[in-house]
Amino acid sequence: MPYIWSKEKDYNYCVELWPYSSLPNKGFAIFILITFLMLNFPLYTLLGTKYFWVIFTFLFVMLAAVWYALRKNYKDRNILEKLTITAELCQLTRQNSDGKHQSWECNRYWTKVSLHESGGPVPNYITLSGSGRIVEIGSFLSEPERKDLYNELVKVIK
């Protein structure tokens, strides 16, 4: 699961959440290499002709577009959310993919965890409310992971 709980003391919990990355850097390099080889395999019959460079150029541009799209997706999913729960306070910090940080904190007693099964941007949308604000948590997780996270948050924040 793309989140992990740590417990420091009796009432001090911390959960870190991040998006699942199914294609690590090594897998990305292997994918690009195999794609390059597969795209160039039919070109061997055109070696030495004027058509080789025309088709090779288009294939190279297409491969560069795939490279760019995968790298952009990887960068956009570079998000980290950290929820720290102490005896008195709940604090959520989020590092966005552009490097900006957002934070929210509330008295633990007034913190409310809500699960919105429908009507949110994703099914089983989890929100924390308190101090006059409502914030989302774990919207990038899969649906079963959000359900599990909700159940764990309800147990910890009571």
Tab-separated table of C-alpha atoms in Angstrom, residues 8-150:
chain	number	residue	atom	x	y	z
A	8	GLU	CA	5.962	7.034	18.359
A	9	LYS	CA	4.174	7.038	21.720
A	10	ASP	CA	0.741	6.093	23.036
A	11	TYR	CA	-1.092	8.948	21.311
A	12	ASN	CA	1.415	9.961	18.649
A	13	TYR	CA	0.700	8.544	15.217
A	14	CYS	CA	1.993	9.493	11.819
A	15	VAL	CA	0.846	8.305	8.403
A	16	GLU	CA	2.653	9.137	5.165
A	17	LEU	CA	0.792	8.756	1.877
A	18	TRP	CA	2.107	8.835	-1.681
A	19	PRO	CA	0.736	7.834	-5.095
A	20	TYR	CA	1.483	4.334	-6.319
A	21	SER	CA	4.184	4.274	-8.981
A	22	SER	CA	3.876	1.173	-11.129
A	23	LEU	CA	6.816	2.090	-13.358
A	24	PRO	CA	10.090	2.688	-11.464
A	25	ASN	CA	13.052	4.373	-13.169
A	26	LYS	CA	14.665	1.069	-14.178
A	27	GLY	CA	11.383	-0.134	-15.699
A	28	PHE	CA	11.044	3.190	-17.535
A	29	ALA	CA	14.490	2.795	-19.103
A	30	ILE	CA	13.757	-0.802	-20.136
A	31	PHE	CA	10.388	0.215	-21.616
A	32	ILE	CA	11.923	3.029	-23.687
A	33	LEU	CA	14.740	0.751	-24.917
A	34	ILE	CA	12.373	-2.066	-25.928
A	35	THR	CA	10.008	0.402	-27.600
A	36	PHE	CA	12.913	1.953	-29.519
A	37	LEU	CA	14.113	-1.448	-30.715
A	38	MET	CA	10.628	-2.604	-31.704
A	39	LEU	CA	9.931	0.596	-33.629
A	40	ASN	CA	13.222	0.367	-35.502
A	41	PHE	CA	12.966	-3.333	-36.356
A	42	PRO	CA	10.827	-2.727	-39.496
A	43	LEU	CA	13.253	0.002	-40.592
A	44	TYR	CA	16.046	-2.483	-41.277
A	45	THR	CA	14.439	-3.257	-44.633
A	46	LEU	CA	14.723	0.432	-45.549
A	47	LEU	CA	18.418	0.854	-44.704
A	48	GLY	CA	20.226	2.711	-47.459
A	49	THR	CA	17.096	4.237	-48.943
A	50	LYS	CA	15.848	7.789	-48.757
A	51	TYR	CA	12.686	6.597	-46.965
A	52	PHE	CA	14.666	5.394	-43.948
A	53	TRP	CA	15.369	8.884	-42.600
A	54	VAL	CA	11.824	10.109	-43.192
A	55	ILE	CA	10.250	7.235	-41.273
A	56	PHE	CA	13.015	7.215	-38.643
A	57	THR	CA	12.355	10.906	-37.917
A	58	PHE	CA	8.656	10.298	-37.299
A	59	LEU	CA	9.369	7.276	-35.102
A	60	PHE	CA	11.943	9.250	-33.123
A	61	VAL	CA	9.474	12.112	-32.561
A	62	MET	CA	6.839	9.603	-31.416
A	63	LEU	CA	9.296	7.977	-28.991
A	64	ALA	CA	10.284	11.412	-27.651
A	65	ALA	CA	6.592	12.188	-27.063
A	66	VAL	CA	6.165	8.922	-25.108
A	67	TRP	CA	9.305	9.756	-23.089
A	68	TYR	CA	7.985	13.241	-22.292
A	69	ALA	CA	4.497	11.992	-21.356
A	70	LEU	CA	5.823	9.305	-18.991
A	71	ARG	CA	8.281	11.723	-17.336
A	72	LYS	CA	5.573	14.363	-16.887
A	73	ASN	CA	3.226	11.777	-15.384
A	74	TYR	CA	5.981	10.631	-13.005
A	75	LYS	CA	6.653	14.238	-11.945
A	76	ASP	CA	2.939	15.017	-11.504
A	77	ARG	CA	2.568	12.025	-9.173
A	78	ASN	CA	5.431	13.178	-6.946
A	79	ILE	CA	3.111	14.027	-4.035
A	80	LEU	CA	3.591	13.350	-0.334
A	81	GLU	CA	0.960	13.773	2.367
A	82	LYS	CA	1.841	13.429	6.040
A	83	LEU	CA	-0.764	13.313	8.807
A	84	THR	CA	0.633	13.646	12.327
A	85	ILE	CA	-1.714	12.898	15.207
A	86	THR	CA	-0.723	13.740	18.777
A	87	ALA	CA	-2.765	13.743	21.984
A	88	GLU	CA	-3.876	17.338	21.348
A	89	LEU	CA	-3.382	18.044	17.645
A	90	CYS	CA	-3.928	16.697	14.127
A	91	GLN	CA	-1.661	18.190	11.489
A	92	LEU	CA	-1.769	17.447	7.757
A	93	THR	CA	1.013	18.621	5.455
A	94	ARG	CA	1.048	18.071	1.717
A	95	GLN	CA	3.970	18.519	-0.640
A	96	ASN	CA	2.586	19.048	-4.138
A	97	SER	CA	4.304	17.953	-7.325
A	98	ASP	CA	5.420	21.536	-7.991
A	99	GLY	CA	7.224	21.644	-4.627
A	100	LYS	CA	4.703	23.866	-2.843
A	101	HIS	CA	3.636	22.906	0.668
A	102	GLN	CA	0.149	23.103	2.122
A	103	SER	CA	-0.709	22.545	5.768
A	104	TRP	CA	-3.731	22.217	8.021
A	105	GLU	CA	-4.009	21.647	11.736
A	106	CYS	CA	-6.819	21.197	14.198
A	107	ASN	CA	-7.427	20.196	17.786
A	108	ARG	CA	-7.682	16.402	17.810
A	109	TYR	CA	-10.902	16.501	19.808
A	110	TRP	CA	-12.668	18.551	17.103
A	111	THR	CA	-11.273	16.663	14.127
A	112	LYS	CA	-13.909	14.774	12.162
A	113	VAL	CA	-13.115	12.106	9.549
A	114	SER	CA	-15.708	11.728	6.783
A	115	LEU	CA	-16.086	9.239	3.946
A	116	HIS	CA	-18.069	10.476	0.948
A	117	GLU	CA	-19.068	7.358	-0.980
A	118	SER	CA	-20.294	9.445	-3.914
A	119	GLY	CA	-20.389	13.087	-4.874
A	120	GLY	CA	-16.668	13.699	-4.496
A	121	PRO	CA	-14.010	13.831	-7.189
A	122	VAL	CA	-13.368	10.110	-6.602
A	123	PRO	CA	-15.467	7.332	-5.027
A	124	ASN	CA	-14.967	6.926	-1.257
A	125	TYR	CA	-13.499	10.400	-0.879
A	126	ILE	CA	-11.944	11.028	2.561
A	127	THR	CA	-12.028	14.435	4.212
A	128	LEU	CA	-10.859	15.795	7.542
A	129	SER	CA	-12.727	18.730	9.025
A	130	GLY	CA	-11.959	21.059	11.874
A	131	SER	CA	-10.863	24.625	12.590
A	132	GLY	CA	-13.406	25.840	10.052
A	133	ARG	CA	-11.844	23.978	7.111
A	134	ILE	CA	-12.430	20.764	5.230
A	135	VAL	CA	-9.368	19.129	3.656
A	136	GLU	CA	-8.988	16.019	1.530
A	137	ILE	CA	-6.576	13.227	2.261
A	138	GLY	CA	-5.439	10.371	0.048
A	139	SER	CA	-7.471	11.247	-3.037
A	140	PHE	CA	-4.742	9.656	-5.191
A	141	LEU	CA	-5.112	6.261	-3.478
A	142	SER	CA	-7.138	3.453	-5.028
A	143	GLU	CA	-10.714	2.916	-3.854
A	144	PRO	CA	-9.969	-0.083	-1.551
A	145	GLU	CA	-6.970	1.761	-0.093
A	146	ARG	CA	-9.145	4.791	0.702
A	147	LYS	CA	-11.667	2.532	2.486
A	148	ASP	CA	-8.881	0.944	4.548
A	149	LEU	CA	-7.356	4.334	5.332
A	150	TYR	CA	-10.742	5.677	6.439
